[in-house]
Short mmCIF file of C-alpha atoms and ligand atoms in Angstrom, two decimals:
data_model
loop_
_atom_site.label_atom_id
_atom_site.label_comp_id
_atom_site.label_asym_id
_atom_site.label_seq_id
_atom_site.Cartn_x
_atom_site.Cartn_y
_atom_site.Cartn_z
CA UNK A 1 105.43 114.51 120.09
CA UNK A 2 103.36 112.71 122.11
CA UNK A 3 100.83 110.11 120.40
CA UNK A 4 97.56 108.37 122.35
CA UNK A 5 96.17 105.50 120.73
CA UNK A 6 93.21 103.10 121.53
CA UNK A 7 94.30 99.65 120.90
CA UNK A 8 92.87 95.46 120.38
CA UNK A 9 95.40 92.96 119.03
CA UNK A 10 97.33 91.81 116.44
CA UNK A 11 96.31 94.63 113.90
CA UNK A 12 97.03 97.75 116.81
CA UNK A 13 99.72 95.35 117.45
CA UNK A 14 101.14 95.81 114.17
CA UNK A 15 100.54 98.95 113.40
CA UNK A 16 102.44 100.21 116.61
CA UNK A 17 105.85 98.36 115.35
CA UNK A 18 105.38 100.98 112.16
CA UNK A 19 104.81 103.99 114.38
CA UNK A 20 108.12 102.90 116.12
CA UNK A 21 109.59 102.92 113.32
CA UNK A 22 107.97 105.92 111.82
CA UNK A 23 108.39 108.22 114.76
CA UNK A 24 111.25 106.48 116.81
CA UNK A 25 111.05 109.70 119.45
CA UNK A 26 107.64 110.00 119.90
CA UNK A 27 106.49 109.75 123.44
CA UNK A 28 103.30 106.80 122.88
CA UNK A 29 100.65 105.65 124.76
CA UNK A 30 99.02 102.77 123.95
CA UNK A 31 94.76 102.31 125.91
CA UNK A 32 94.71 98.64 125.81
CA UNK A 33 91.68 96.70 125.31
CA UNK A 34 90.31 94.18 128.07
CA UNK A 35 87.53 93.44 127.45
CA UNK A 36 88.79 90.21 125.20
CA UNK A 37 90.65 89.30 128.68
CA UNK A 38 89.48 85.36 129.99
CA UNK A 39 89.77 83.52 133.32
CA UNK A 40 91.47 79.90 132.18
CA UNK A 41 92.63 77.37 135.04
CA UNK A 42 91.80 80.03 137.32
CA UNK A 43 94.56 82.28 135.58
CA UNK A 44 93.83 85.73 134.50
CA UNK A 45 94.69 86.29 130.35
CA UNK A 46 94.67 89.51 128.39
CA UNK A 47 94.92 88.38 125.00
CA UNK A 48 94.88 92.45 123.57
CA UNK A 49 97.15 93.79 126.06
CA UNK A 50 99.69 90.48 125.81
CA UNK A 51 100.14 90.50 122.20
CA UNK A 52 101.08 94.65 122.90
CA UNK A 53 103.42 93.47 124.84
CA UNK A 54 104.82 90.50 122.98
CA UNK A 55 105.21 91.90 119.53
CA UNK A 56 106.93 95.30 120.55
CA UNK A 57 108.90 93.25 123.06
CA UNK A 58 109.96 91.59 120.08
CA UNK A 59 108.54 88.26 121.56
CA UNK A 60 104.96 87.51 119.49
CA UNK A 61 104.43 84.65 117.24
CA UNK A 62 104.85 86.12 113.70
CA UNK A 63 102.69 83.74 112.18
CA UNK A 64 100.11 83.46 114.93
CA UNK A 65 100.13 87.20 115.62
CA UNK A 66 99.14 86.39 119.12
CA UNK A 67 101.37 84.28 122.37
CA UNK A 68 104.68 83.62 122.31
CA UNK A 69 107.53 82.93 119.45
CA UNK A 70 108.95 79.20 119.78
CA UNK A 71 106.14 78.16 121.99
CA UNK A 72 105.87 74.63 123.21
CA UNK A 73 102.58 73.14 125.04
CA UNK A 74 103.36 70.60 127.33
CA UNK A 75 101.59 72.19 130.49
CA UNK A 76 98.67 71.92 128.43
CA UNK A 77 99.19 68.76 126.55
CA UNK A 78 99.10 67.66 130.76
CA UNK A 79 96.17 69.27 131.39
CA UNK A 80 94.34 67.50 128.34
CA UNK A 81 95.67 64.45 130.03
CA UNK A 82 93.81 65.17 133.24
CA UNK A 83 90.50 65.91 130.92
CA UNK A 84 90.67 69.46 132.26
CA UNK A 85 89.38 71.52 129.89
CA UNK A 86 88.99 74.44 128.13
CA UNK A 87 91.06 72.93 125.18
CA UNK A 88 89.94 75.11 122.48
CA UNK A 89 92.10 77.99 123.63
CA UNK A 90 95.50 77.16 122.85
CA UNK A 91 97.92 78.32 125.80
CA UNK A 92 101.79 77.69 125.61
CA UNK A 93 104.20 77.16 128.03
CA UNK A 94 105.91 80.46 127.81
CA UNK A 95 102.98 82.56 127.26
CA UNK A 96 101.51 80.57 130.86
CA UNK A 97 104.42 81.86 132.77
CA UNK A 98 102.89 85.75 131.42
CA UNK A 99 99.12 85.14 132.96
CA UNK A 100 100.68 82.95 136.42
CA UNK A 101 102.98 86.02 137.25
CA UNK A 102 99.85 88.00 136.17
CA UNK A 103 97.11 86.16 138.53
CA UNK A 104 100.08 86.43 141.35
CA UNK A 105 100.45 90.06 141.03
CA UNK A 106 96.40 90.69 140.81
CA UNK A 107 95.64 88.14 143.83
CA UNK A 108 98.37 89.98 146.14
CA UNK A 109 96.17 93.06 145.22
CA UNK A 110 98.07 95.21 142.55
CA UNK A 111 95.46 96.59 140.04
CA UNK A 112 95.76 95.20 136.16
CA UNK A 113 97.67 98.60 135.59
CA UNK A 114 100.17 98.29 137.73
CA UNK A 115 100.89 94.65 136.93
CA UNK A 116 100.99 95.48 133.36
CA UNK A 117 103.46 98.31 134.30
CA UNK A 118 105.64 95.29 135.88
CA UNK A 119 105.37 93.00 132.96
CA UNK A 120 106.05 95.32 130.59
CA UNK A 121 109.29 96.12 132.26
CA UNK A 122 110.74 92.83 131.28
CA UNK A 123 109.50 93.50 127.68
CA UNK A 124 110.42 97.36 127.18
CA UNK A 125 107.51 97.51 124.11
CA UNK A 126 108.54 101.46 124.14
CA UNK A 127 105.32 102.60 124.46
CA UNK A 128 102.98 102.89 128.00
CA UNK A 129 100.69 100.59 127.41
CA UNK A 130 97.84 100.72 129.80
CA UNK A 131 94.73 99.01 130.30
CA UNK A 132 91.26 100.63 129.86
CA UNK A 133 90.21 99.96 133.15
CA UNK A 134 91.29 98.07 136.06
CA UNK A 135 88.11 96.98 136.44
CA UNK A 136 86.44 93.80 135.32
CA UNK A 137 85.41 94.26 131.16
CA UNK A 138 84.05 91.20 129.71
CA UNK A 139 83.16 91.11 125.97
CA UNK A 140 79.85 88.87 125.52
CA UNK A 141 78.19 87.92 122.08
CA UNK A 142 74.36 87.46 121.88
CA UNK A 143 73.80 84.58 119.95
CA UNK A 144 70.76 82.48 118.67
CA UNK A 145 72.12 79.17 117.56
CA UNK A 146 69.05 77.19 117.69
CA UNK A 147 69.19 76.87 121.41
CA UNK A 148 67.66 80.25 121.79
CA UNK A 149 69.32 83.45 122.36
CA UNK A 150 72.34 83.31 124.74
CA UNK A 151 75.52 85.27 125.65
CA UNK A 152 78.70 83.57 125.06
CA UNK A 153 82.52 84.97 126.69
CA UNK A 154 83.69 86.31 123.51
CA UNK A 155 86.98 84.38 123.26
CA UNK A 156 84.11 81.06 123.13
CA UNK A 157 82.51 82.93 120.45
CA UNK A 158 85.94 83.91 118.45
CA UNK A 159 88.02 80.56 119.15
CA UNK A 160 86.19 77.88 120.06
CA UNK A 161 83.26 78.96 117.10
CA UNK A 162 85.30 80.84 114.73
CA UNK A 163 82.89 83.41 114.63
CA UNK A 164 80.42 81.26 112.53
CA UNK A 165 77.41 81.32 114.83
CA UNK A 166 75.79 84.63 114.14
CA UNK A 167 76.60 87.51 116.22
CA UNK A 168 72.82 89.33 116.84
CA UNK A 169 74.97 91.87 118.90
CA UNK A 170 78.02 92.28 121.77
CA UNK A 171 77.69 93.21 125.42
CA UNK A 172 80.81 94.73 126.99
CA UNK A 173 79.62 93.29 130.36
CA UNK A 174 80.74 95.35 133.29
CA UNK A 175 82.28 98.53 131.04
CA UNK A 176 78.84 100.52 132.76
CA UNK A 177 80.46 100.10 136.29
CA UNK A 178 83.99 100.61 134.99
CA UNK A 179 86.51 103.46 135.32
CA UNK A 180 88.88 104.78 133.54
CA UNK A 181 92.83 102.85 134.27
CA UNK A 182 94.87 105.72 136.27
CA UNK A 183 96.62 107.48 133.44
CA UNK A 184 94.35 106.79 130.43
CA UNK A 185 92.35 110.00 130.50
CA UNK A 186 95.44 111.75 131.05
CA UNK A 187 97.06 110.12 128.02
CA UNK A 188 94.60 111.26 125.92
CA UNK A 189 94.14 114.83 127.23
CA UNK A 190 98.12 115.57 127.02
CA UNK A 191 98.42 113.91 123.75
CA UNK A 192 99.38 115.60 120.84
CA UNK A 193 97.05 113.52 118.90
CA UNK A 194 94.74 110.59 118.62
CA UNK A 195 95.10 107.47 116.73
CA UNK A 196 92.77 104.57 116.25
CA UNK A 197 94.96 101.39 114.60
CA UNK A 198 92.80 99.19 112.17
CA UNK A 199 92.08 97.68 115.61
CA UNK A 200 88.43 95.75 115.31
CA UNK A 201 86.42 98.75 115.62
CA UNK A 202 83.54 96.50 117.14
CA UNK A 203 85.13 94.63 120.10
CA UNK A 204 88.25 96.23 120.44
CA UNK A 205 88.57 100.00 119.67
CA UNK A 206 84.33 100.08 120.41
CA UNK A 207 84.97 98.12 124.03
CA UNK A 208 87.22 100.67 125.07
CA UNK A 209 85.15 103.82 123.78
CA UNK A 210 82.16 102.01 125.99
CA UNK A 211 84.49 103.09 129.12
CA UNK A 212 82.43 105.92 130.58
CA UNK A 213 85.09 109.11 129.88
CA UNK A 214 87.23 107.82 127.31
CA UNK A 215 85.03 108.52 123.99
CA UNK A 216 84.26 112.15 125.57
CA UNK A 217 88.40 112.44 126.02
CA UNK A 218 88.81 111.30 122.56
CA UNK A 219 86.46 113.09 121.10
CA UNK A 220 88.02 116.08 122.33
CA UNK A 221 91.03 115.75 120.22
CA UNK A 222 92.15 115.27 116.89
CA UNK A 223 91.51 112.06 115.95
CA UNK A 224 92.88 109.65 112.80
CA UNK A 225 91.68 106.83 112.21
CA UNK A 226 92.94 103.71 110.12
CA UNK A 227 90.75 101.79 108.11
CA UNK A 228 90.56 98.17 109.05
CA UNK A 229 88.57 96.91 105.96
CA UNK A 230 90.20 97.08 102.28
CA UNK A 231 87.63 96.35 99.29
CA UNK A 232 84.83 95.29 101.30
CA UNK A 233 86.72 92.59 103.26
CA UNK A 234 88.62 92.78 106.82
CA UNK A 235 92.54 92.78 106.16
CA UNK A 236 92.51 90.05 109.17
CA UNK A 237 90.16 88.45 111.99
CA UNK A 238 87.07 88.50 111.38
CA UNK A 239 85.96 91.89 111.67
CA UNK A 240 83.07 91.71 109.20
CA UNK A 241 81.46 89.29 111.38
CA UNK A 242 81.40 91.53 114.32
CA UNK A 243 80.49 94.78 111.98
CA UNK A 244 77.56 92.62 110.27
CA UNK A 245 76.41 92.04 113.41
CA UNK A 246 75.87 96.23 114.86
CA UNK A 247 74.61 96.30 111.08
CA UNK A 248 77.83 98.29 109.81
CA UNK A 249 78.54 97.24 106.24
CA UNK A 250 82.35 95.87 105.81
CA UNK A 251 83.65 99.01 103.93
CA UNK A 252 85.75 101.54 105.19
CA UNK A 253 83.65 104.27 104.74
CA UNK A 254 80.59 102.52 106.88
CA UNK A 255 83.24 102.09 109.42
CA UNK A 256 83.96 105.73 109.87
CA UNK A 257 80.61 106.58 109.46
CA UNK A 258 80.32 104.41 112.62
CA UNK A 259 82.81 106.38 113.99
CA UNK A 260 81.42 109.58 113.17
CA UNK A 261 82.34 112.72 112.05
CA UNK A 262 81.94 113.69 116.06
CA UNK A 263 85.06 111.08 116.82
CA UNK A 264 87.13 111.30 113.96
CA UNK A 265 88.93 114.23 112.05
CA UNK A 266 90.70 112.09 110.07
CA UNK A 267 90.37 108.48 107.89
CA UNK A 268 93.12 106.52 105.89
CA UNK A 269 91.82 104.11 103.70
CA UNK A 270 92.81 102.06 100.93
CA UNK A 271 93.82 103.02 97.23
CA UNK A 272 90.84 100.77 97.01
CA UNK A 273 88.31 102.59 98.65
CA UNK A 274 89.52 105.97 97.81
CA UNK A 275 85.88 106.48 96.58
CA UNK A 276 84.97 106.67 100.11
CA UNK A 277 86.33 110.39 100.14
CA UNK A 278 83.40 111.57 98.49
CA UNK A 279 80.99 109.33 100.66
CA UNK A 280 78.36 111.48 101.73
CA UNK A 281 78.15 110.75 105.61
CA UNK A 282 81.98 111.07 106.01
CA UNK A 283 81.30 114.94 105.82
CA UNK A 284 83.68 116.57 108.51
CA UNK A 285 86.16 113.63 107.94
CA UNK A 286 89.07 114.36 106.37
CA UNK A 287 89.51 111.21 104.15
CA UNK A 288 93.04 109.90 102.46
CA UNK A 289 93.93 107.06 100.13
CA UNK A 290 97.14 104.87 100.54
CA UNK A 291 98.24 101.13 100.26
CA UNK A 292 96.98 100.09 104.28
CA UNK A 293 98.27 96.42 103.80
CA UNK A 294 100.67 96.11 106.30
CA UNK A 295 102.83 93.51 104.73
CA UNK A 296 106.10 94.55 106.78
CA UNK A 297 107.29 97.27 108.99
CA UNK A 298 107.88 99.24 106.37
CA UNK A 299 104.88 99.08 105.02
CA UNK A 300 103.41 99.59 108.21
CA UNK A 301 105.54 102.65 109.13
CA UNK A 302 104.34 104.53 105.68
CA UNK A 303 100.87 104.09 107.27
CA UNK A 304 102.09 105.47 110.90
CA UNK A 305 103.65 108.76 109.04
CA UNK A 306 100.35 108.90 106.79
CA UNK A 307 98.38 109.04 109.69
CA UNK A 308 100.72 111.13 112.06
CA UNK A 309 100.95 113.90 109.05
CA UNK A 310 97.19 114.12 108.59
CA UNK A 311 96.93 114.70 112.38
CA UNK A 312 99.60 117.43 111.95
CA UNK A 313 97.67 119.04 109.12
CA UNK A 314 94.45 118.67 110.82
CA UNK A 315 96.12 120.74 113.97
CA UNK A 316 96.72 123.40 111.53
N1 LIG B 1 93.34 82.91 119.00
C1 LIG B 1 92.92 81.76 118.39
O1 LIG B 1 92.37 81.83 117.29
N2 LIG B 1 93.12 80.54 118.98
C2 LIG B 1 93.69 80.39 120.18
O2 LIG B 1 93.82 79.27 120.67
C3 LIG B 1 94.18 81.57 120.83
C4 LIG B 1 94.84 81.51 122.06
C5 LIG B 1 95.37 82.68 122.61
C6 LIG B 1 96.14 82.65 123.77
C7 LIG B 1 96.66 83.82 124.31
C8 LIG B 1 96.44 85.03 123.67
O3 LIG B 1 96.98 86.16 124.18
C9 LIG B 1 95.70 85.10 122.50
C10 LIG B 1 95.15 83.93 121.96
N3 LIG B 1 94.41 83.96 120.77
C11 LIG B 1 93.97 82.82 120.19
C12 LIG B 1 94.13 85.22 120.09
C13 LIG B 1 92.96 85.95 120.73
O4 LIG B 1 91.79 85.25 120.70
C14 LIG B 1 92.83 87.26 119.96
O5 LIG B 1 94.10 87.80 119.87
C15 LIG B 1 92.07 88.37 120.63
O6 LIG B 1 91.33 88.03 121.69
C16 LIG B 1 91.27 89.05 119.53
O7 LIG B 1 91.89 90.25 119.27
#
């Protein structure tokens, strides 16, 4: 069987270690989102694609969700010393080692793909994880903070401000001029299957759709989708800041309405939301109700086989 799905961070993240549990022989593809990705000390970072890699390499801070298990920071505890900033984006020793071999690979001219490709053989996630693109994505936030309205990298706008300035709207910069990675249009034609993770549909699962090619691909296929709002509220990150801001309501049947009936054939939500099955504009989506808090693997592998057997039934 092989799966395709479009993911951000720690929530994709997650809900990839309970489709490896829930369908251990299932050939996967994960489409990687890079638009989150940051220049720092002149060193390339891909935040989505990295915590991929770390948590089905078995590697990712549990409690952080993102960088490295057992990290120390005493390259950057130097830096601060030298008054060379960005501070406000915590990067640990271990997790510097990932974005210098990184910025090595990418300055002797390998594309993103390929480097990922070499990473990723040190980590053996089990899946392909690719980039989007291997061209330059950058997610930017319109803001008005008094100042006027101004774009801010989105990392600024998620770390550094926690989200709290308002969001008027986001600006993959560059995704017009951007191709497809090699292999991600592939992965999605010759999958069995699409599924989108409770990945932030905004910034991460919307970046990557803004790839000309990839939401035609998609929407070519069966598609399930996981709700990443339960009862009104994001399940992590701050999601409801990004939906409030494209003037999506936090609920997970304004989501797939988002969505739409001409992306998705399919749409887990919460026991919570199970109302949303009769939600007018979700006409064409096949709507299901389950616990979606992905307290463990476990949990998180009922979810995977929830979404895997809708797929199947939707296939017919
Ligand atoms: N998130 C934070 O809230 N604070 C950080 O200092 C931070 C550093 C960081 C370093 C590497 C990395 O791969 C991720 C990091 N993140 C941090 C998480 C990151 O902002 C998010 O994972 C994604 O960009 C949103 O999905």
């Amino acid at each position: 069987m092989r799966i395709t799905l479009l993911a951000g961070g720690v929530g994709g993240a997650r809900f990839l270690r309970g489709l490896a549990a829930a369908a251990p022989d299932a050939q996967v593809t994960v489409i990687g989102n890079t638009g989150d990705d940051i220049t720092l000390f002149g060193l390339h970072v891909c935040p989505d694609l990295d915590t991929v890699m770390y948590t089905l390499g078995g590697a990712v801070s549990e409690e952080q969700g993102w960088g490295r298990a057992g990290e120390t920071y005493t390259v950057q505890s130097e830096l601060a010393a030298y008054g060379a900033g960005p501070d406000w984006f915590r990067l640990g020793d271990r997790d510097l080692a990932t974005h210098i071999a990184r910025t090595a690979m990418l300055r002797a001219g390998l594309p993103l793909s390929a480097v990922t490709r070499r990473l990723c053989e040190r980590w053996q996630p089990g899946v392909t994880l690719l980039p989007m693109t291997d061209d330059d994505v950058r997610t930017h936030v319109i803001v008005d903070d008094g100042e006027g309205t101004r774009t801010i990298h989105f990392q600024e706008w998620w770390v550094r401000l926690h989200a709290k300035v308002p969001a008027r709207g986001f600006l993959p910069v560059g995704a017009e001029r951007a191709t497809p990675a090699p292999g991600v249009l592939d992965a999605i034609a010759g999958a069995d299957f699409v599924l989108l993770p409770p990945s932030n549909p905004v910034v991460s699962i919307g970046v990557i759709l803004a790839i000309p090619g990839i939401a035609e691909a998609v929407a070519a296929k069966t598609v399930v989708g996981v709700s990443p709002v339960i009862g009104g509220a994001p399940v992590r990150g701050m999601a409801d800041a990004c939906l409030a801001a494209i003037g999506v309501k936090p609920d997970a049947a304004a989501v797939a309405a988002h969505y739409g009936p001409g992306l998705l054939d399919g749409w887990l939500v919460d026991t919570a939301d199970a109302g949303a099955a009769f939600a007018a504009d979700l006409a064409g989506i096949e709507v299901r109700a389950l616990p979606l808090y992905m307290t463990d693997v476990p949990a998180a592998a009922a979810i995977a086989a929830a979404a895997i057997g809708l797929a199947r039934e939707l296939l017919g």
